[in-house]
Amino acid sequence: MIIKFDEDIIKHIKESTLVAIGSDAYSSRYWCQREILCAKQHQRPIIAVDCLQEFEDRVFPAGSNVPCVHVSPDTPISEPDILRILIATILETIRHLHAQKSLEYYQSHNWIDNDCALISRPPEIRQVIDLKKSGKQKICYPEPSLYSEEADWLSHFEVDAFTPLWSKAENETLGCCRIGISISDNPAGNYSAHHLHADHLKRLSQDLARHLLARAGTIIYGGDLRKDGFTQFILDEAIALKTRLNTDSIHVENHLAWPLYVSDPEIVAWRAKYSGIIKTIEHDIPDDIAENIDKSVFIAPSGTDNKYIWSRCLTRMREKSIESSHARICAGGKLAGYHGKMPGVLEEIIISIEKNKPIFLLGAFGGVVGEVCKTITHKAIAEPITEHWQITNNAGYFELQEKAKKGNQDAGYTRIKTVLEGMSVDDLARSSGLSSDDYQRLMESHFVDECVHLVLKGLKTLASASMSTQSEGHDE
């Protein structure tokens, strides 16, 4: 039996991950180029390994748009470098297959039109030409979306390229929306039980921030942004957006309760660094407790009296920031170790409900929001959001509540029970621009893309309704 060498290689490439080890002369070799072109033609995962000794006069264009690992040019390749190549190859193979299956799933659930081509990496010229020849005008690739400067060339081919969560049509769709973010870490989160990474909640906050800012929405966040790992990405994305759009419009509001904004050199320097993208709103001490407090001096949340002052100030900040927002997204939230009169995310949920603000509850990420979703679903208060559990699991909480009750400023767990048990999925869905089935899914899904999709779907509905109402008002 005679086997043709080229046919045999191509046959295997069609069902393999290609590792292209780039030496100084690699890109000038015909078969090396042929292998890459074949892998690209059949949408196979590729890893580029850079082991240049000195110089390469031309990087083969088709060998780009793929992950690249740099290794020493020494021969043979060292064991640590081999392991790095293997790890990158396995990860890219998994990513590629996951991207394909995810896009197919989205298409089967009508997130993506049936006449749309699905590709596992951002589009490139040769690929777009081939798809155009086959009659495809729309291309969907995995998140995240390309920045517009990189994707401008697609307009020359009259091709609509987008991700499952983003297309050009989404520009400015949330320009009238002020969206509060109540997402904080849940130290007790059992993510491993659902095969999730410990940073799953952080990825959720980053993806939400990217998509809200890209749609010109304003993000409202309460707390010290410097010390919250969830927020550095928000700031980086806001800086990129400001540069891309060449605008002085600020899309991030940071609401701070006293004494968090009492200046020290570190805070002054930090706020100066981000002054062009963050609008800081400082909320004062409530009048009835302001007497005899030096507002210029920071106090620590220690001791019953100081804890009470902190709780009152945090409540005031949350009420004011929620009042100024149109909707709120809630996920996670620690159940113990907080500084307010109740867990912070729980208080923001209760205030939002009482002020008739739409709320998106992402319950599968655990924490406070998970317990709230259980309460709403089962019509029975979850134990971690009862006063007894809170007193048992938070040192000094009983004394704080007793002091607060004297001024009718305690958490009010009887009221919390009544409010949450009285909520229904139908009510939450109706106010959030979603169907009941969609909202139930939002409360149960661990899948970040699905949660972001549902939140954006609801916000877009709310924004459209708001614009229609404004238009009718102008017509009158």
CSV table of C-alpha atoms in Angstrom, one decimal:
chain,number,residue,atom,x,y,z
A,1,MET,CA,0.0,0.0,0.0
A,2,ILE,CA,1.5,3.4,-1.0
A,3,ILE,CA,0.7,6.3,1.3
A,4,LYS,CA,1.1,9.8,-0.1
A,5,PHE,CA,3.0,11.8,2.5
A,6,ASP,CA,1.1,15.1,1.9
A,7,GLU,CA,-2.3,13.5,2.0
A,8,ASP,CA,-1.5,11.6,5.2
A,9,ILE,CA,-0.3,14.7,6.9
A,10,ILE,CA,-3.4,16.7,5.9
A,11,LYS,CA,-5.7,13.9,6.9
A,12,HIS,CA,-4.3,14.0,10.4
A,13,ILE,CA,-4.2,17.8,10.7
A,14,LYS,CA,-8.0,17.8,10.0
A,15,GLU,CA,-8.5,16.1,13.4
A,16,SER,CA,-5.6,17.4,15.4
A,17,THR,CA,-4.2,20.3,17.3
A,18,LEU,CA,-1.2,21.8,15.4
A,19,VAL,CA,1.9,22.8,17.3
A,20,ALA,CA,4.0,25.1,15.0
A,21,ILE,CA,7.5,25.4,16.3
A,22,GLY,CA,8.9,28.5,14.8
A,23,SER,CA,12.6,28.6,14.1
A,24,ASP,CA,14.4,31.3,12.2
A,25,ALA,CA,13.6,29.7,8.8
A,26,TYR,CA,10.2,28.2,9.7
A,27,SER,CA,8.0,30.6,7.8
A,28,SER,CA,9.9,30.2,4.6
A,29,ARG,CA,9.3,26.4,4.5
A,30,TYR,CA,6.5,25.4,2.1
A,31,TRP,CA,5.3,22.5,4.1
A,32,CYS,CA,5.2,24.5,7.3
A,33,GLN,CA,3.0,27.1,5.6
A,34,ARG,CA,0.9,24.4,4.1
A,35,GLU,CA,0.2,22.7,7.5
A,36,ILE,CA,-0.8,26.0,9.0
A,37,LEU,CA,-3.1,26.9,6.1
A,38,CYS,CA,-4.7,23.5,6.3
A,39,ALA,CA,-5.3,23.8,10.1
A,40,LYS,CA,-6.8,27.2,9.6
A,41,GLN,CA,-9.0,26.0,6.7
A,42,HIS,CA,-10.4,23.3,8.9
A,43,GLN,CA,-10.7,25.4,12.0
A,44,ARG,CA,-8.3,23.4,14.1
A,45,PRO,CA,-6.6,24.7,17.2
A,46,ILE,CA,-3.1,25.9,16.7
A,47,ILE,CA,-0.3,26.7,19.2
A,48,ALA,CA,2.7,28.8,17.9
A,49,VAL,CA,6.0,28.1,19.7
A,50,ASP,CA,8.5,30.9,19.3
A,51,CYS,CA,12.1,29.6,19.5
A,52,LEU,CA,13.8,32.1,17.3
A,53,GLN,CA,17.6,32.1,17.5
A,54,GLU,CA,18.2,35.6,16.1
A,55,PHE,CA,15.9,36.8,13.4
A,56,GLU,CA,12.9,36.0,11.2
A,57,ASP,CA,12.5,38.2,8.1
A,58,ARG,CA,8.8,37.6,7.7
A,59,VAL,CA,6.2,36.3,10.2
A,60,PHE,CA,3.8,34.1,8.1
A,61,PRO,CA,0.5,36.0,8.4
A,62,ALA,CA,-1.6,32.8,8.6
A,63,GLY,CA,0.4,31.8,11.7
A,64,SER,CA,-1.0,34.7,13.7
A,65,ASN,CA,-4.2,35.1,15.7
A,66,VAL,CA,-3.3,32.0,17.8
A,67,PRO,CA,-1.7,31.5,21.3
A,68,CYS,CA,2.1,31.7,21.3
A,69,VAL,CA,4.6,30.2,23.8
A,70,HIS,CA,8.2,31.4,23.9
A,71,VAL,CA,10.9,28.8,24.6
A,72,SER,CA,14.6,28.8,24.5
A,73,PRO,CA,16.2,28.1,21.0
A,74,ASP,CA,18.5,25.5,22.5
A,75,THR,CA,18.3,22.0,21.2
A,76,PRO,CA,17.0,19.7,22.4
A,77,ILE,CA,14.0,21.6,23.9
A,78,SER,CA,14.3,21.5,27.7
A,79,GLU,CA,11.8,19.4,29.7
A,80,PRO,CA,10.3,22.6,31.4
A,81,ASP,CA,9.7,24.1,28.0
A,82,ILE,CA,8.2,20.9,26.7
A,83,LEU,CA,5.8,20.9,29.6
A,84,ARG,CA,4.8,24.6,29.0
A,85,ILE,CA,4.1,23.7,25.3
A,86,LEU,CA,2.0,20.7,26.3
A,87,ILE,CA,0.0,22.7,28.9
A,88,ALA,CA,-0.7,25.5,26.3
A,89,THR,CA,-1.7,22.9,23.7
A,90,ILE,CA,-4.1,21.1,26.0
A,91,LEU,CA,-5.6,24.3,27.2
A,92,GLU,CA,-6.1,25.6,23.7
A,93,THR,CA,-7.6,22.3,22.6
A,94,ILE,CA,-10.1,22.5,25.4
A,95,ARG,CA,-10.8,26.1,24.8
A,96,HIS,CA,-11.4,25.5,21.1
A,97,LEU,CA,-13.8,22.6,21.7
A,98,HIS,CA,-15.6,24.4,24.4
A,99,ALA,CA,-16.0,27.5,22.2
A,100,GLN,CA,-17.4,25.3,19.4
A,101,LYS,CA,-19.9,23.5,21.6
A,102,SER,CA,-20.9,26.8,23.3
A,103,LEU,CA,-21.6,28.6,20.1
A,104,GLU,CA,-23.6,25.6,18.8
A,105,TYR,CA,-25.6,25.6,22.0
A,106,TYR,CA,-26.3,29.4,21.8
A,107,GLN,CA,-27.4,28.9,18.2
A,108,SER,CA,-29.8,26.1,19.2
A,109,HIS,CA,-31.3,28.4,21.8
A,110,ASN,CA,-31.7,31.3,19.3
A,111,TRP,CA,-29.1,33.6,20.7
A,112,ILE,CA,-27.4,33.4,17.3
A,113,ASP,CA,-29.2,33.2,13.9
A,114,ASN,CA,-29.2,29.9,12.1
A,115,ASP,CA,-27.6,31.4,9.0
A,116,CYS,CA,-24.6,32.6,10.9
A,117,ALA,CA,-21.1,31.0,10.6
A,118,LEU,CA,-19.5,29.9,13.9
A,119,ILE,CA,-15.8,30.2,14.4
A,120,SER,CA,-13.7,29.4,17.4
A,121,ARG,CA,-11.3,32.4,17.3
A,122,PRO,CA,-11.7,36.1,16.2
A,123,PRO,CA,-12.1,36.3,12.4
A,124,GLU,CA,-9.2,36.9,10.0
A,125,ILE,CA,-9.2,38.0,6.3
A,126,ARG,CA,-8.7,34.6,4.6
A,127,GLN,CA,-11.5,33.1,6.7
A,128,VAL,CA,-13.9,35.9,6.0
A,129,ILE,CA,-13.2,35.6,2.2
A,130,ASP,CA,-13.9,31.8,2.3
A,131,LEU,CA,-17.1,32.4,4.3
A,132,LYS,CA,-18.3,35.1,1.9
A,133,LYS,CA,-17.8,32.7,-1.0
A,134,SER,CA,-20.0,30.2,0.7
A,135,GLY,CA,-22.8,32.8,1.1
A,136,LYS,CA,-22.3,33.7,4.8
A,137,GLN,CA,-22.8,37.3,5.7
A,138,LYS,CA,-22.7,36.9,9.5
A,139,ILE,CA,-19.9,35.5,11.7
A,140,CYS,CA,-20.0,34.7,15.4
A,141,TYR,CA,-16.9,34.2,17.4
A,142,PRO,CA,-16.3,33.7,21.2
A,143,GLU,CA,-16.1,36.3,23.8
A,144,PRO,CA,-14.5,38.8,24.3
A,145,SER,CA,-15.3,41.0,21.3
A,146,LEU,CA,-12.5,42.7,19.4
A,147,TYR,CA,-12.0,46.4,20.0
A,148,SER,CA,-13.4,48.4,17.1
A,149,GLU,CA,-10.0,49.6,15.9
A,150,GLU,CA,-9.0,46.0,15.2
A,151,ALA,CA,-12.3,45.0,13.6
A,152,ASP,CA,-12.7,48.0,11.3
A,153,TRP,CA,-11.4,46.0,8.3
A,154,LEU,CA,-14.5,43.8,8.4
A,155,SER,CA,-16.6,46.7,7.0
A,156,HIS,CA,-14.8,46.4,3.7
A,157,PHE,CA,-16.2,42.9,3.2
A,158,GLU,CA,-19.7,43.9,4.3
A,159,VAL,CA,-19.6,41.2,6.9
A,160,ASP,CA,-21.3,41.4,10.3
A,161,ALA,CA,-18.9,39.8,12.9
A,162,PHE,CA,-20.0,39.7,16.5
A,163,THR,CA,-19.9,37.6,19.7
A,164,PRO,CA,-22.8,35.9,21.4
A,165,LEU,CA,-23.1,38.9,23.7
A,166,TRP,CA,-22.0,41.9,21.6
A,167,SER,CA,-22.6,43.4,18.2
A,168,LYS,CA,-22.3,47.0,16.8
A,169,ALA,CA,-26.1,47.3,17.1
A,170,GLU,CA,-25.6,47.3,20.9
A,171,ASN,CA,-23.8,50.6,20.9
A,172,GLU,CA,-25.4,53.2,23.3
A,173,THR,CA,-28.4,50.8,24.1
A,174,LEU,CA,-27.9,51.4,27.8
A,175,GLY,CA,-26.9,55.1,27.6
A,176,CYS,CA,-29.9,56.1,29.7
A,177,CYS,CA,-29.3,53.4,32.4
A,178,ARG,CA,-27.7,53.8,35.7
A,179,ILE,CA,-27.0,50.3,37.0
A,180,GLY,CA,-26.0,49.4,40.5
A,181,ILE,CA,-23.6,46.6,41.1
A,182,SER,CA,-24.0,44.5,44.3
A,183,ILE,CA,-21.4,41.8,43.7
A,184,SER,CA,-19.0,40.9,46.5
A,185,ASP,CA,-17.0,37.9,47.4
A,186,ASN,CA,-18.5,34.9,49.2
A,187,PRO,CA,-15.6,33.4,51.2
A,188,ALA,CA,-17.7,30.3,52.0
A,189,GLY,CA,-18.7,29.8,48.4
A,190,ASN,CA,-18.5,26.1,47.5
A,191,TYR,CA,-17.6,26.6,43.8
A,192,SER,CA,-15.7,23.3,43.6
A,193,ALA,CA,-19.0,21.4,44.0
A,194,HIS,CA,-20.0,22.8,40.7
A,195,HIS,CA,-16.6,22.4,39.0
A,196,LEU,CA,-16.1,26.2,39.1
A,197,HIS,CA,-12.9,28.2,39.7
A,198,ALA,CA,-12.7,30.3,42.9
A,199,ASP,CA,-12.5,33.4,40.7
A,200,HIS,CA,-15.8,32.6,39.0
A,201,LEU,CA,-17.6,35.5,40.7
A,202,LYS,CA,-14.8,37.9,39.7
A,203,ARG,CA,-15.1,36.8,36.1
A,204,LEU,CA,-18.9,37.5,36.3
A,205,SER,CA,-18.3,41.1,37.6
A,206,GLN,CA,-15.6,41.7,34.9
A,207,ASP,CA,-17.8,40.5,32.1
A,208,LEU,CA,-20.8,42.5,33.3
A,209,ALA,CA,-18.6,45.6,33.6
A,210,ARG,CA,-17.3,45.2,30.1
A,211,HIS,CA,-20.7,44.9,28.5
A,212,LEU,CA,-22.4,47.6,30.6
A,213,LEU,CA,-19.7,50.1,29.8
A,214,ALA,CA,-19.5,49.1,26.1
A,215,ARG,CA,-23.3,49.9,25.9
A,216,ALA,CA,-22.7,53.3,27.5
A,217,GLY,CA,-24.4,52.3,30.8
A,218,THR,CA,-23.3,54.0,34.0
A,219,ILE,CA,-22.0,51.6,36.7
A,220,ILE,CA,-22.8,52.6,40.3
A,221,TYR,CA,-20.7,50.9,42.9
A,222,GLY,CA,-20.7,51.4,46.7
A,223,GLY,CA,-17.5,50.8,48.7
A,224,ASP,CA,-13.8,51.3,48.7
A,225,LEU,CA,-12.7,50.5,45.1
A,226,ARG,CA,-9.0,50.3,46.0
A,227,LYS,CA,-9.3,47.2,48.1
A,228,ASP,CA,-11.8,45.2,46.0
A,229,GLY,CA,-10.4,42.8,43.5
A,230,PHE,CA,-13.6,42.9,41.6
A,231,THR,CA,-13.2,46.5,40.5
A,232,GLN,CA,-9.7,47.0,39.1
A,233,PHE,CA,-10.9,45.5,35.8
A,234,ILE,CA,-13.9,47.9,35.8
A,235,LEU,CA,-11.4,50.8,36.0
A,236,ASP,CA,-9.1,49.4,33.3
A,237,GLU,CA,-12.1,48.9,31.0
A,238,ALA,CA,-13.4,52.4,31.7
A,239,ILE,CA,-10.0,53.8,30.7
A,240,ALA,CA,-10.0,51.9,27.5
A,241,LEU,CA,-13.6,53.0,26.7
A,242,LYS,CA,-12.7,56.7,27.4
A,243,THR,CA,-9.8,56.4,25.0
A,244,ARG,CA,-11.7,54.6,22.2
A,245,LEU,CA,-14.7,56.9,22.3
A,246,ASN,CA,-12.6,60.1,22.9
A,247,THR,CA,-15.1,61.3,25.5
A,248,ASP,CA,-14.9,63.0,28.9
A,249,SER,CA,-18.2,61.3,29.9
A,250,ILE,CA,-17.7,59.4,33.1
A,251,HIS,CA,-19.4,56.0,33.3
A,252,VAL,CA,-18.4,54.8,36.8
A,253,GLU,CA,-19.8,56.3,40.0
A,254,ASN,CA,-18.2,55.3,43.3
A,255,HIS,CA,-20.5,56.0,46.3
A,256,LEU,CA,-18.7,56.2,49.6
A,257,ALA,CA,-20.1,56.3,53.1
A,258,TRP,CA,-18.3,58.2,55.9
A,259,PRO,CA,-15.6,57.5,57.1
A,260,LEU,CA,-14.4,55.6,54.0
A,261,TYR,CA,-13.6,58.8,52.2
A,262,VAL,CA,-11.6,60.5,55.0
A,263,SER,CA,-8.5,61.4,53.2
A,264,ASP,CA,-5.1,60.0,53.8
A,265,PRO,CA,-2.2,60.2,51.3
A,266,GLU,CA,-3.0,56.7,49.8
A,267,ILE,CA,-6.6,57.6,49.1
A,268,VAL,CA,-5.8,61.1,47.7
A,269,ALA,CA,-3.2,59.6,45.3
A,270,TRP,CA,-5.6,56.8,44.2
A,271,ARG,CA,-8.5,59.1,43.6
A,272,ALA,CA,-6.3,61.5,41.6
A,273,LYS,CA,-5.1,58.6,39.4
A,274,TYR,CA,-8.7,57.7,38.4
A,275,SER,CA,-10.4,61.1,38.6
A,276,GLY,CA,-11.0,61.1,34.8
A,277,ILE,CA,-13.1,58.0,34.8
A,278,ILE,CA,-14.7,57.8,38.3
A,279,LYS,CA,-17.2,60.2,39.8
A,280,THR,CA,-17.0,59.9,43.6
A,281,ILE,CA,-20.1,60.6,45.6
A,282,GLU,CA,-19.5,61.2,49.3
A,283,HIS,CA,-22.4,60.6,51.7
A,284,ASP,CA,-22.4,62.4,55.0
A,285,ILE,CA,-23.1,61.2,58.5
A,286,PRO,CA,-26.9,61.1,59.3
A,287,ASP,CA,-27.8,64.3,61.1
A,288,ASP,CA,-29.2,62.6,64.2
A,289,ILE,CA,-25.8,61.0,65.1
A,290,ALA,CA,-23.5,63.7,63.6
A,291,GLU,CA,-23.2,65.7,66.8
A,292,ASN,CA,-19.8,65.3,68.6
A,293,ILE,CA,-18.3,63.4,65.7
A,294,ASP,CA,-15.1,64.9,64.1
A,295,LYS,CA,-15.8,64.3,60.4
A,296,SER,CA,-12.1,64.7,59.5
A,297,VAL,CA,-11.0,61.8,61.7
A,298,PHE,CA,-11.3,58.2,60.6
A,299,ILE,CA,-12.9,55.8,63.1
A,300,ALA,CA,-12.5,52.0,63.0
A,301,PRO,CA,-15.5,49.8,63.1
A,302,SER,CA,-14.7,48.4,66.5
A,303,GLY,CA,-16.8,48.5,69.6
A,304,THR,CA,-20.6,48.8,69.7
A,305,ASP,CA,-20.7,52.6,69.4
A,306,ASN,CA,-18.4,52.8,66.4
A,307,LYS,CA,-20.1,49.8,64.7
A,308,TYR,CA,-23.5,51.6,65.1
A,309,ILE,CA,-22.1,54.8,63.5
A,310,TRP,CA,-20.7,52.7,60.6
A,311,SER,CA,-24.0,50.9,60.1
A,312,ARG,CA,-26.0,54.1,60.0
A,313,CYS,CA,-23.6,55.7,57.5
A,314,LEU,CA,-23.6,52.6,55.3
A,315,THR,CA,-27.4,52.5,55.3
A,316,ARG,CA,-27.6,56.1,54.3
A,317,MET,CA,-25.1,55.6,51.4
A,318,ARG,CA,-27.0,52.5,50.1
A,319,GLU,CA,-30.3,54.3,50.2
A,320,LYS,CA,-29.0,57.3,48.3
A,321,SER,CA,-27.1,55.3,45.7
A,322,ILE,CA,-30.0,52.9,45.0
A,323,GLU,CA,-32.4,55.9,44.8
A,324,SER,CA,-30.2,57.3,42.0
A,325,SER,CA,-30.1,54.1,40.0
A,326,HIS,CA,-32.5,52.4,37.6
A,327,ALA,CA,-31.7,48.8,38.3
A,328,ARG,CA,-29.4,46.6,40.4
A,329,ILE,CA,-27.5,43.4,39.7
A,330,CYS,CA,-26.8,41.2,42.7
A,331,ALA,CA,-24.6,38.2,43.2
A,332,GLY,CA,-22.6,36.6,46.0
A,333,GLY,CA,-22.3,38.6,49.2
A,334,LYS,CA,-20.7,37.5,52.4
A,335,LEU,CA,-23.0,36.4,55.2
A,336,ALA,CA,-20.6,37.3,58.1
A,337,GLY,CA,-17.8,39.7,58.8
A,338,TYR,CA,-19.5,42.9,57.5
A,339,HIS,CA,-19.8,46.4,59.0
A,340,GLY,CA,-23.4,47.3,58.5
A,341,LYS,CA,-26.6,46.5,60.3
A,342,MET,CA,-27.0,43.4,58.1
A,343,PRO,CA,-25.0,41.8,55.3
A,344,GLY,CA,-24.4,44.5,52.7
A,345,VAL,CA,-25.8,42.8,49.7
A,346,LEU,CA,-28.9,41.8,51.7
A,347,GLU,CA,-29.5,45.4,52.7
A,348,GLU,CA,-29.1,46.6,49.1
A,349,ILE,CA,-31.7,43.9,47.9
A,350,ILE,CA,-34.2,45.0,50.6
A,351,ILE,CA,-33.8,48.7,49.8
A,352,SER,CA,-34.1,48.0,46.1
A,353,ILE,CA,-37.3,46.1,46.6
A,354,GLU,CA,-38.8,48.8,48.8
A,355,LYS,CA,-37.9,51.5,46.3
A,356,ASN,CA,-39.4,49.5,43.5
A,357,LYS,CA,-36.1,49.1,41.6
A,358,PRO,CA,-35.7,46.2,39.2
A,359,ILE,CA,-33.2,43.7,40.6
A,360,PHE,CA,-31.4,40.8,38.9
A,361,LEU,CA,-30.7,38.0,41.4
A,362,LEU,CA,-28.0,35.6,40.3
A,363,GLY,CA,-28.5,33.0,43.0
A,364,ALA,CA,-26.2,30.2,41.8
A,365,PHE,CA,-23.1,32.1,42.9
A,366,GLY,CA,-24.1,31.5,46.5
A,367,GLY,CA,-23.7,33.9,49.4
A,368,VAL,CA,-26.4,36.3,50.4
A,369,VAL,CA,-28.1,36.2,47.0
A,370,GLY,CA,-28.2,32.4,47.0
A,371,GLU,CA,-30.0,32.4,50.3
A,372,VAL,CA,-32.4,35.2,49.1
A,373,CYS,CA,-33.2,33.1,46.0
A,374,LYS,CA,-33.9,30.0,48.2
A,375,THR,CA,-36.3,32.1,50.3
A,376,ILE,CA,-38.2,33.4,47.4
A,377,THR,CA,-38.4,30.0,45.7
A,378,HIS,CA,-39.5,28.0,48.8
A,379,LYS,CA,-41.5,30.8,50.5
A,380,ALA,CA,-39.6,30.2,53.7
A,381,ILE,CA,-36.8,32.3,55.1
A,382,ALA,CA,-33.4,30.7,54.7
A,383,GLU,CA,-31.7,30.3,58.1
A,384,PRO,CA,-28.5,32.3,57.3
A,385,ILE,CA,-30.6,35.5,56.8
A,386,THR,CA,-32.4,35.2,60.2
A,387,GLU,CA,-31.5,37.2,63.2
A,388,HIS,CA,-30.6,34.2,65.2
A,389,TRP,CA,-28.1,32.9,62.7
A,390,GLN,CA,-26.5,36.3,62.3
A,391,ILE,CA,-26.1,36.8,66.0
A,392,THR,CA,-24.6,33.3,66.3
A,393,ASN,CA,-22.1,33.9,63.5
A,394,ASN,CA,-21.1,37.5,64.0
A,395,ALA,CA,-19.3,38.6,67.2
A,396,GLY,CA,-20.8,41.7,68.8
A,397,TYR,CA,-23.8,41.6,66.5
A,398,PHE,CA,-26.3,41.1,69.4
A,399,GLU,CA,-25.0,44.3,71.1
A,400,LEU,CA,-25.2,46.3,67.9
A,401,GLN,CA,-28.8,45.2,67.3
A,402,GLU,CA,-29.8,46.1,70.8
A,403,LYS,CA,-28.3,49.6,70.5
A,404,ALA,CA,-29.9,50.0,67.1
A,405,LYS,CA,-33.4,48.9,68.3
A,406,LYS,CA,-33.5,51.8,70.7
A,407,GLY,CA,-33.6,54.2,67.8
A,408,ASN,CA,-35.6,51.9,65.6
A,409,GLN,CA,-32.6,51.5,63.3
A,410,ASP,CA,-32.0,47.8,63.7
A,411,ALA,CA,-32.0,45.3,60.8
A,412,GLY,CA,-35.7,44.4,61.2
A,413,TYR,CA,-35.5,40.7,60.4
A,414,THR,CA,-39.3,40.3,60.8
A,415,ARG,CA,-39.8,42.8,58.0
A,416,ILE,CA,-37.0,41.1,55.9
A,417,LYS,CA,-38.8,37.8,56.2
A,418,THR,CA,-42.1,39.4,55.2
A,419,VAL,CA,-40.6,41.2,52.2
A,420,LEU,CA,-38.7,38.2,50.8
A,421,GLU,CA,-41.3,35.5,51.4
A,422,GLY,CA,-43.8,37.9,49.7
A,423,MET,CA,-41.8,38.2,46.5
A,424,SER,CA,-42.5,35.9,43.5
A,425,VAL,CA,-40.4,35.1,40.5
A,426,ASP,CA,-43.2,36.5,38.3
A,427,ASP,CA,-43.0,39.9,40.1
A,428,LEU,CA,-39.2,40.0,39.8
A,429,ALA,CA,-39.3,39.0,36.2
A,430,ARG,CA,-42.0,41.6,35.3
A,431,SER,CA,-40.1,44.5,36.8
A,432,SER,CA,-36.8,43.4,35.2
A,433,GLY,CA,-38.0,43.0,31.6
A,434,LEU,CA,-37.7,39.3,31.6
A,435,SER,CA,-40.1,36.4,31.2
A,436,SER,CA,-40.6,34.3,34.4
A,437,ASP,CA,-38.8,31.3,32.8
A,438,ASP,CA,-35.8,33.6,32.0
A,439,TYR,CA,-35.7,35.0,35.5
A,440,GLN,CA,-35.9,31.5,37.1
A,441,ARG,CA,-33.0,30.5,34.9
A,442,LEU,CA,-31.1,33.7,36.0
A,443,MET,CA,-31.5,32.6,39.6
A,444,GLU,CA,-30.3,29.1,39.0
A,445,SER,CA,-27.5,29.3,36.3
A,446,HIS,CA,-23.8,29.0,37.2
A,447,PHE,CA,-23.0,29.8,33.6
A,448,VAL,CA,-21.5,33.4,33.3
A,449,ASP,CA,-22.3,33.9,29.7
A,450,GLU,CA,-25.9,32.9,30.2
A,451,CYS,CA,-26.3,35.2,33.3
A,452,VAL,CA,-24.8,38.1,31.4
A,453,HIS,CA,-27.0,37.4,28.4
A,454,LEU,CA,-30.2,37.4,30.6
A,455,VAL,CA,-29.2,40.6,32.5
A,456,LEU,CA,-28.5,42.5,29.3
A,457,LYS,CA,-31.7,41.2,27.8
A,458,GLY,CA,-33.7,42.6,30.7
A,459,LEU,CA,-31.8,45.9,30.8
A,460,LYS,CA,-32.3,46.4,27.1
A,461,THR,CA,-36.0,45.8,27.5
A,462,LEU,CA,-36.1,48.3,30.4
A,463,ALA,CA,-34.1,50.9,28.4
A,464,SER,CA,-36.4,50.5,25.4
A,465,ALA,CA,-39.5,51.0,27.5
A,466,SER,CA,-38.0,54.0,29.2
A,467,MET,CA,-37.1,55.6,25.8
A,468,SER,CA,-40.6,54.9,24.5
A,469,THR,CA,-42.1,56.6,27.6
A,470,GLN,CA,-39.9,59.6,27.1
A,471,SER,CA,-40.8,59.8,23.5
A,472,GLU,CA,-44.5,59.7,24.2
A,473,GLY,CA,-44.0,62.4,26.8
A,474,HIS,CA,-42.4,64.6,24.2
A,475,ASP,CA,-45.1,63.9,21.7
A,476,GLU,CA,-47.7,65.2,24.1
